[in-house]
């Protein structure tokens, strides 16, 4: 449902406060996915979709004013509701069974002595909201992978400063725009990735298509001064999927080390990390409380920056998902 014009300058999620707009929106979504009963399902799912969206936004609003100690829980519940709305826009029968109602991920039940949040892990499960979201929204296959918090946070450009100042790591290399459809990086990029220009071109396209299957071809040109990535057009360049990222100013970024890149959508990263944080603040209250009140922990700045990023970007990502 792409429409041009100034309509993009308003918060489009408010459009779903209208039942007639929501029914028409769902009808078009279901019709585009070739569901035979698109009309009846759009009527049946209209208010559930609207209430889930409103409920999710309400959780996010409360998280803005809530004490830090309970923000992860509110943000996780809010994100879960918003993701359910996105899933319902492409899967009119969600939830088809009880199996998809679980969270879809697990974490360690008890935090041992010497516990480190950055080294903590979450594991994908076979059933639940997370694998269903990955399949329905991003067309990715189920994997049951394990991820550390550090690996997940390294996918987010907003976390770069925390890694640089607190643990002396710089996950991203910054590039610049040579034109509206061309980004350039330092020539050392190919050395760090141990690739030729043609192999990097193949690698980058493969990674982008894991998240956006219809990504158009790119061209990579190497000179002594730079590595230039040419996209099909300016829009394709500005909307490039990982391994390319963008900072707050819109400058292109890429991981310094190929091993740091994970082919995961940003919403999935938020869900995985927030799930773990919500479990910690609910069930590991002693560890959580001590770290918050004594401030004897370098990991609290990571958590605070992550929560700020989630609050700033979640509604934008949901809007992009619903109106792509």
JSON list of C-alpha atoms in Angstrom, two decimals, residues 1 40 46 82 144 156 173 175 179 186 222 228 230 246 257 285 312:
[
{"chain": "A", "resi": 1, "resn": "UNK", "atom": "CA", "xyz": [0.00, 0.00, 0.00]},
{"chain": "A", "resi": 40, "resn": "UNK", "atom": "CA", "xyz": [-14.85, -11.65, 5.14]},
{"chain": "A", "resi": 46, "resn": "UNK", "atom": "CA", "xyz": [-10.61, -5.40, 11.76]},
{"chain": "A", "resi": 82, "resn": "UNK", "atom": "CA", "xyz": [2.56, -4.31, 17.47]},
{"chain": "A", "resi": 144, "resn": "UNK", "atom": "CA", "xyz": [16.81, -22.31, 16.37]},
{"chain": "A", "resi": 156, "resn": "UNK", "atom": "CA", "xyz": [22.46, -1.48, 15.91]},
{"chain": "A", "resi": 173, "resn": "UNK", "atom": "CA", "xyz": [33.05, 1.40, 9.60]},
{"chain": "A", "resi": 175, "resn": "UNK", "atom": "CA", "xyz": [31.26, 5.45, 4.68]},
{"chain": "A", "resi": 179, "resn": "UNK", "atom": "CA", "xyz": [26.02, 10.30, -5.20]},
{"chain": "A", "resi": 186, "resn": "UNK", "atom": "CA", "xyz": [37.72, 3.01, 2.63]},
{"chain": "A", "resi": 222, "resn": "UNK", "atom": "CA", "xyz": [37.36, -0.99, -6.25]},
{"chain": "A", "resi": 228, "resn": "UNK", "atom": "CA", "xyz": [32.20, 2.11, -4.30]},
{"chain": "A", "resi": 230, "resn": "UNK", "atom": "CA", "xyz": [26.44, 1.35, -6.85]},
{"chain": "A", "resi": 246, "resn": "UNK", "atom": "CA", "xyz": [22.80, 4.02, 8.47]},
{"chain": "A", "resi": 257, "resn": "UNK", "atom": "CA", "xyz": [34.34, -7.52, 10.70]},
{"chain": "A", "resi": 285, "resn": "UNK", "atom": "CA", "xyz": [15.18, -8.54, 40.56]},
{"chain": "A", "resi": 312, "resn": "UNK", "atom": "CA", "xyz": [12.72, 6.16, 19.27]}
]
